[in-house]
């Protein structure tokens, strides 16, 4: 098994401006040392950890060119791309909601998308069995003409459209386990029967007005959009249950040519922007299950593109667990928060509530 790891130091140089958590500084909002939660440290520390443990040696390290203007324009209108580039050249700004960027932000966002494009291209070409793109800025909230939620370019959609244009695949499945709803990817493919979009997210976290279970696609794409909103406090058992009972059966019904994962780690039990209780082991086991589906359905072809996750301490260990599983490496990095998060898992009564909730999702999406 050969696992590709796509990264570029320049992606860590993306800047978010003067924010405190998700609020612009000013008035009564005092500056903080951290600024936006979407800062380079979570991703950089993941890369640092796999270098320190030696896991990086079990991966095929690669970079990529930025996504081309033509590749970007298959998803985003040229008017938006031109406005983004002009603001970037002029020193930066903010074009949507919570999407600040500095000078050169356009080029960095194009590079972030390029990492996912290259990862998917390499897997579909058979150069790699699977791949992980350490993309930054993230992408799953980006609508074609309106960026939001730290996302400026929809990395996964740009990669899918590049693969389509090159004739490398026709059916794509996107599994999004970021704690926030993948509204951008959903919107782009809402009427497309050849792209299955599945989002497991905390209900009404972000965005506040998308992600309902009843939103299942439209027209020819009806049924090809699956939203799995979970209540705050859902933990390891709930995530694995919804994966086993909804996600994996949906993938088997759809039978994609390749599976992509919008890999956010903000469902972690210590994330500042989520209220879930997933552990590093949760992410490992979801990776194991999606790998099994890829083996059964599409020759193991699987690409993960990094999305959210804002705990500088925990994201590296969650990511390490995922990369261990992807590559089959025996090099481990024991999660220092594992014991604490085990004690914080929902009690039996709460888990019973979560399982009843999931049964309703199973009934809806198997009808």
Coordinates of N, CA and C in Angstrom, one line a residue, residues 156-298:
X156 N -12.2 20.3 -2.7 CA -12.7 19.0 -3.2 C -13.4 19.1 -4.5
X157 N -14.3 20.1 -4.6 CA -15.0 20.3 -5.9 C -14.1 20.6 -7.0
X158 N -13.1 21.4 -6.8 CA -12.1 21.7 -7.9 C -11.4 20.4 -8.3
X159 N -11.1 19.6 -7.3 CA -10.4 18.3 -7.7 C -11.4 17.4 -8.5
X160 N -12.6 17.3 -8.0 CA -13.6 16.5 -8.7 C -13.8 16.9 -10.2
X161 N -13.9 18.2 -10.4 CA -14.2 18.8 -11.7 C -12.9 18.6 -12.6
X162 N -11.7 18.7 -12.0 CA -10.5 18.4 -12.8 C -10.5 16.9 -13.3
X163 N -10.8 16.0 -12.3 CA -10.9 14.6 -12.7 C -11.9 14.3 -13.7
X164 N -13.1 14.9 -13.6 CA -14.1 14.8 -14.7 C -13.6 15.2 -16.0
X165 N -13.0 16.4 -16.0 CA -12.6 17.0 -17.3 C -11.5 16.2 -18.0
X166 N -10.7 15.5 -17.2 CA -9.6 14.6 -17.7 C -10.1 13.2 -18.0
X167 N -11.4 12.9 -17.7 CA -12.0 11.6 -18.0 C -11.4 10.5 -17.1
X168 N -11.0 10.9 -15.9 CA -10.4 9.9 -15.0 C -11.5 9.1 -14.2
X169 N -12.7 9.7 -14.0 CA -13.7 9.1 -13.2 C -15.1 9.8 -13.5
X170 N -16.2 9.1 -13.2 CA -17.5 9.7 -13.5 C -18.3 9.8 -12.2
X171 N -18.1 8.9 -11.3 CA -18.9 8.9 -10.1 C -18.0 9.1 -8.8
X172 N -18.4 10.1 -8.0 CA -17.6 10.5 -6.9 C -18.5 10.5 -5.6
X173 N -17.9 10.0 -4.6 CA -18.6 10.1 -3.3 C -17.7 11.0 -2.3
X174 N -18.4 11.9 -1.7 CA -17.7 12.8 -0.7 C -18.3 12.5 0.7
X175 N -17.4 12.1 1.6 CA -17.8 11.9 3.0 C -17.2 13.0 3.8
X176 N -18.0 13.8 4.5 CA -17.5 15.0 5.2 C -17.8 14.7 6.7
X177 N -16.7 14.5 7.5 CA -16.9 14.3 8.9 C -16.4 15.5 9.7
X178 N -16.2 16.6 9.1 CA -15.9 17.9 9.8 C -17.2 18.2 10.7
X179 N -17.0 18.8 11.8 CA -18.1 19.0 12.8 C -19.1 20.0 12.2
X180 N -18.7 20.8 11.2 CA -19.6 21.7 10.6 C -20.1 21.2 9.3
X181 N -21.3 21.6 8.9 CA -22.0 21.1 7.7 C -21.2 21.5 6.5
X182 N -21.0 20.6 5.6 CA -20.3 20.9 4.3 C -21.2 21.5 3.3
X183 N -21.7 22.7 3.6 CA -22.7 23.4 2.8 C -22.2 23.8 1.4
X184 N -21.0 24.1 1.3 CA -20.5 24.5 0.0 C -20.5 23.3 -1.0
X185 N -20.0 22.2 -0.6 CA -19.9 21.0 -1.4 C -21.4 20.6 -1.7
X186 N -22.2 20.6 -0.7 CA -23.6 20.2 -0.9 C -24.2 21.1 -2.0
X187 N -24.0 22.4 -1.9 CA -24.7 23.4 -2.9 C -24.2 23.1 -4.3
X188 N -22.9 22.9 -4.4 CA -22.3 22.7 -5.8 C -22.9 21.4 -6.4
X189 N -23.2 20.4 -5.7 CA -23.6 19.1 -6.2 C -25.0 18.7 -5.9
X190 N -25.9 19.7 -5.5 CA -27.2 19.4 -4.9 C -28.1 18.7 -6.0
X191 N -27.9 19.0 -7.3 CA -28.7 18.4 -8.3 C -28.0 17.4 -9.2
X192 N -26.8 17.0 -8.7 CA -25.9 16.2 -9.5 C -26.0 14.7 -9.1
X193 N -26.6 13.8 -9.9 CA -26.7 12.4 -9.5 C -25.4 11.6 -9.4
X194 N -24.3 12.2 -10.0 CA -23.1 11.5 -10.1 C -22.1 11.8 -9.0
X195 N -22.5 12.7 -8.1 CA -21.7 13.0 -6.9 C -22.5 12.8 -5.6
X196 N -22.2 11.8 -4.9 CA -22.9 11.6 -3.6 C -22.2 12.4 -2.5
X197 N -22.9 13.3 -1.8 CA -22.4 14.1 -0.7 C -23.0 13.7 0.6
X198 N -22.2 13.3 1.5 CA -22.6 12.9 2.8 C -21.9 13.7 3.9
X199 N -22.7 14.4 4.7 CA -22.1 15.2 5.8 C -22.6 14.8 7.1
X200 N -21.6 14.4 8.0 CA -21.9 14.1 9.4 C -21.5 15.4 10.2
X201 N -22.4 16.0 10.9 CA -22.0 17.3 11.5 C -22.9 17.5 12.8
X202 N -22.4 18.4 13.6 CA -23.2 18.8 14.8 C -24.3 19.7 14.3
X203 N -25.5 19.4 14.7 CA -26.7 20.1 14.2 C -26.6 21.6 14.6
X204 N -26.9 22.4 13.6 CA -27.0 23.9 13.7 C -25.8 24.5 14.4
X205 N -24.6 24.0 14.1 CA -23.4 24.6 14.5 C -22.9 25.7 13.6
X206 N -22.5 25.3 12.4 CA -22.2 26.2 11.3 C -22.3 25.5 10.0
X207 N -22.9 26.2 9.0 CA -23.8 27.3 9.1 C -25.1 27.0 9.9
X208 N -25.7 28.1 10.4 CA -26.9 27.9 11.3 C -28.1 27.4 10.5
X209 N -28.2 27.7 9.2 CA -29.4 27.4 8.4 C -29.3 26.4 7.4
X210 N -28.2 25.5 7.4 CA -28.1 24.4 6.5 C -27.8 23.1 7.2
X211 N -27.9 22.0 6.5 CA -27.5 20.7 7.1 C -28.7 19.9 7.6
X212 N -29.9 20.3 7.3 CA -31.0 19.5 7.8 C -31.1 18.1 7.1
X213 N -31.6 17.1 7.9 CA -31.6 15.8 7.3 C -32.6 15.7 6.2
X214 N -33.6 16.6 6.1 CA -34.6 16.5 5.1 C -34.1 17.0 3.7
X215 N -32.9 17.7 3.7 CA -32.3 18.2 2.5 C -31.6 17.1 1.8
X216 N -32.2 16.5 0.8 CA -31.7 15.3 0.2 C -31.3 15.4 -1.3
X217 N -31.2 16.7 -1.8 CA -30.9 16.9 -3.2 C -32.1 17.3 -3.9
X218 N -32.0 17.6 -5.2 CA -33.1 18.0 -6.0 C -33.0 17.5 -7.4
X219 N -34.1 17.4 -8.2 CA -34.0 17.0 -9.6 C -33.4 15.7 -9.7
X220 N -32.5 15.5 -10.6 CA -31.8 14.3 -10.9 C -30.9 13.9 -9.7
X221 N -30.6 14.8 -8.8 CA -29.7 14.6 -7.7 C -30.5 14.2 -6.4
X222 N -31.8 14.1 -6.5 CA -32.6 13.8 -5.3 C -32.1 12.4 -4.7
X223 N -31.8 12.4 -3.5 CA -31.3 11.2 -2.8 C -29.8 11.1 -2.8
X224 N -29.1 11.9 -3.6 CA -27.6 11.9 -3.6 C -27.0 12.9 -2.7
X225 N -27.8 13.5 -1.8 CA -27.3 14.4 -0.7 C -27.8 13.8 0.6
X226 N -26.9 13.5 1.5 CA -27.3 12.9 2.8 C -26.7 13.7 3.9
X227 N -27.6 14.3 4.7 CA -27.1 15.1 5.8 C -27.4 14.3 7.1
X228 N -26.4 14.2 8.0 CA -26.5 13.4 9.2 C -26.2 14.3 10.4
X229 N -27.1 15.2 10.7 CA -26.9 16.1 11.9 C -27.0 15.3 13.2
X230 N -26.0 15.5 14.0 CA -26.0 14.8 15.3 C -26.1 15.9 16.4
X231 N -26.7 15.6 17.6 CA -26.9 16.6 18.6 C -25.6 16.8 19.3
X232 N -25.4 18.0 19.9 CA -24.2 18.3 20.7 C -24.0 17.2 21.7
X233 N -22.7 16.9 22.0 CA -22.4 15.9 23.0 C -22.3 14.5 22.4
X234 N -22.6 14.2 21.1 CA -22.4 12.9 20.6 C -20.9 12.5 20.6
X235 N -20.7 11.3 20.9 CA -19.3 10.8 21.1 C -19.0 9.6 20.2
X236 N -18.0 8.9 20.6 CA -17.4 7.8 19.8 C -18.5 6.8 19.3
X237 N -19.4 6.3 20.2 CA -20.4 5.4 19.8 C -21.3 5.9 18.7
X238 N -21.7 7.1 18.9 CA -22.7 7.7 17.9 C -22.0 7.9 16.6
X239 N -20.8 8.3 16.5 CA -20.1 8.5 15.2 C -19.9 7.2 14.5
X240 N -19.5 6.2 15.2 CA -19.3 4.9 14.6 C -20.6 4.2 14.2
X241 N -21.6 4.4 15.0 CA -22.9 3.9 14.6 C -23.5 4.5 13.4
X242 N -23.5 5.8 13.3 CA -24.0 6.5 12.1 C -23.2 6.2 10.9
X243 N -21.9 5.9 11.1 CA -21.0 5.5 10.0 C -21.4 4.1 9.5
X244 N -21.6 3.2 10.4 CA -21.9 1.8 10.0 C -23.3 1.7 9.4
X245 N -24.2 2.4 10.0 CA -25.6 2.2 9.6 C -26.1 3.1 8.5
X246 N -25.5 4.2 8.2 CA -25.9 5.1 7.1 C -24.8 5.3 6.1
X247 N -23.6 5.7 6.5 CA -22.6 6.1 5.5 C -22.2 4.9 4.7
X248 N -21.8 3.8 5.3 CA -21.3 2.7 4.5 C -22.3 2.1 3.6
X249 N -23.6 1.9 4.1 CA -24.6 1.4 3.2 C -24.9 2.3 2.0
X250 N -24.8 3.7 2.3 CA -25.0 4.6 1.2 C -23.9 4.5 0.1
X251 N -22.7 4.3 0.6 CA -21.6 4.2 -0.4 C -21.8 2.9 -1.2
X252 N -22.2 1.9 -0.6 CA -22.5 0.6 -1.3 C -23.6 0.7 -2.3
X253 N -24.6 1.5 -2.0 CA -25.7 1.7 -3.0 C -25.2 2.5 -4.1
X254 N -24.4 3.5 -3.9 CA -24.0 4.5 -4.9 C -22.9 3.9 -5.8
X255 N -22.0 3.1 -5.2 CA -20.9 2.5 -6.0 C -20.0 3.5 -6.8
X256 N -19.3 4.3 -6.0 CA -18.5 5.4 -6.7 C -17.2 4.8 -7.3
X257 N -16.6 5.6 -8.2 CA -15.3 5.3 -8.8 C -14.2 5.6 -7.8
X258 N -14.5 6.6 -6.9 CA -13.5 7.0 -5.9 C -14.2 7.7 -4.8
X259 N -13.6 7.6 -3.6 CA -14.2 8.2 -2.4 C -13.3 9.3 -1.9
X260 N -13.8 10.5 -1.6 CA -13.1 11.6 -1.1 C -13.6 11.8 0.3
X261 N -12.8 12.2 1.3 CA -13.2 12.6 2.6 C -12.8 14.0 2.9
X262 N -13.8 14.8 3.3 CA -13.5 16.2 3.8 C -13.2 16.0 5.3
X263 N -11.8 15.9 5.6 CA -11.3 15.4 6.8 C -11.1 16.6 7.8
X264 N -12.1 16.9 8.5 CA -12.0 17.9 9.6 C -11.8 17.1 11.0
X265 N -11.1 17.7 11.9 CA -10.9 17.1 13.2 C -11.6 17.9 14.3
X266 N -12.5 18.7 13.9 CA -13.2 19.6 14.9 C -14.3 18.9 15.7
X267 N -14.6 17.6 15.4 CA -15.5 16.9 16.2 C -14.8 16.3 17.4
X268 N -13.5 16.6 17.5 CA -12.7 16.2 18.7 C -13.3 16.8 20.0
X269 N -13.2 16.0 21.1 CA -13.7 16.4 22.4 C -13.1 17.7 23.0
X270 N -12.1 18.2 22.4 CA -11.5 19.4 23.0 C -11.4 20.6 22.0
X271 N -12.2 20.5 20.9 CA -12.1 21.5 19.9 C -12.9 22.8 20.4
X272 N -12.3 24.0 20.1 CA -13.0 25.2 20.6 C -14.2 25.6 19.7
X273 N -14.4 25.0 18.5 CA -15.5 25.3 17.7 C -16.6 24.2 17.5
X274 N -16.4 23.2 18.3 CA -17.4 22.1 18.3 C -17.7 21.6 19.7
X275 N -18.8 20.9 19.8 CA -19.3 20.4 21.1 C -19.6 18.9 21.0
X276 N -18.6 18.2 20.3 CA -18.7 16.8 20.2 C -17.6 16.1 21.0
X277 N -17.7 14.8 21.1 CA -16.7 14.1 21.9 C -16.0 12.9 21.2
X278 N -15.7 13.2 19.9 CA -14.9 12.2 19.2 C -13.5 12.2 19.7
X279 N -12.8 11.1 19.5 CA -11.5 10.8 20.0 C -10.6 10.5 18.8
X280 N -9.3 10.5 19.0 CA -8.4 10.1 17.9 C -8.8 8.7 17.4
X281 N -9.2 7.8 18.3 CA -9.6 6.5 17.9 C -10.9 6.5 17.1
X282 N -11.8 7.5 17.3 CA -12.9 7.6 16.5 C -12.5 7.9 15.0
X283 N -11.6 8.8 14.8 CA -11.2 9.1 13.5 C -10.4 7.9 12.9
X284 N -9.6 7.2 13.7 CA -9.0 6.0 13.1 C -10.0 5.0 12.6
X285 N -11.0 4.7 13.4 CA -12.0 3.7 13.0 C -12.9 4.2 11.9
X286 N -13.2 5.4 11.8 CA -13.9 5.9 10.6 C -13.1 5.8 9.3
X287 N -11.8 6.0 9.5 CA -10.9 5.8 8.4 C -10.8 4.4 7.9
X288 N -10.7 3.5 8.9 CA -10.7 2.1 8.6 C -12.0 1.6 7.9
X289 N -13.1 2.1 8.3 CA -14.4 1.8 7.6 C -14.5 2.3 6.2
X290 N -14.0 3.5 6.0 CA -14.1 4.1 4.7 C -13.1 3.4 3.8
X291 N -12.0 3.0 4.3 CA -11.0 2.3 3.5 C -11.6 0.9 3.1
X292 N -12.3 0.3 4.0 CA -13.0 -1.0 3.6 C -14.0 -0.8 2.5
X293 N -14.7 0.3 2.6 CA -15.7 0.6 1.5 C -15.0 0.8 0.2
X294 N -13.9 1.6 0.3 CA -13.1 1.8 -1.0 C -12.6 0.6 -1.6
X295 N -12.1 -0.3 -0.7 CA -11.6 -1.6 -1.2 C -12.7 -2.4 -1.9
X296 N -13.9 -2.4 -1.3 CA -15.0 -3.2 -1.8 C -15.6 -2.6 -3.1
X297 N -15.5 -1.3 -3.2 CA -16.3 -0.6 -4.3 C -15.4 0.0 -5.4
X298 N -14.2 0.4 -5.1 CA -13.5 1.2 -6.1 C -12.0 1.0 -6.1

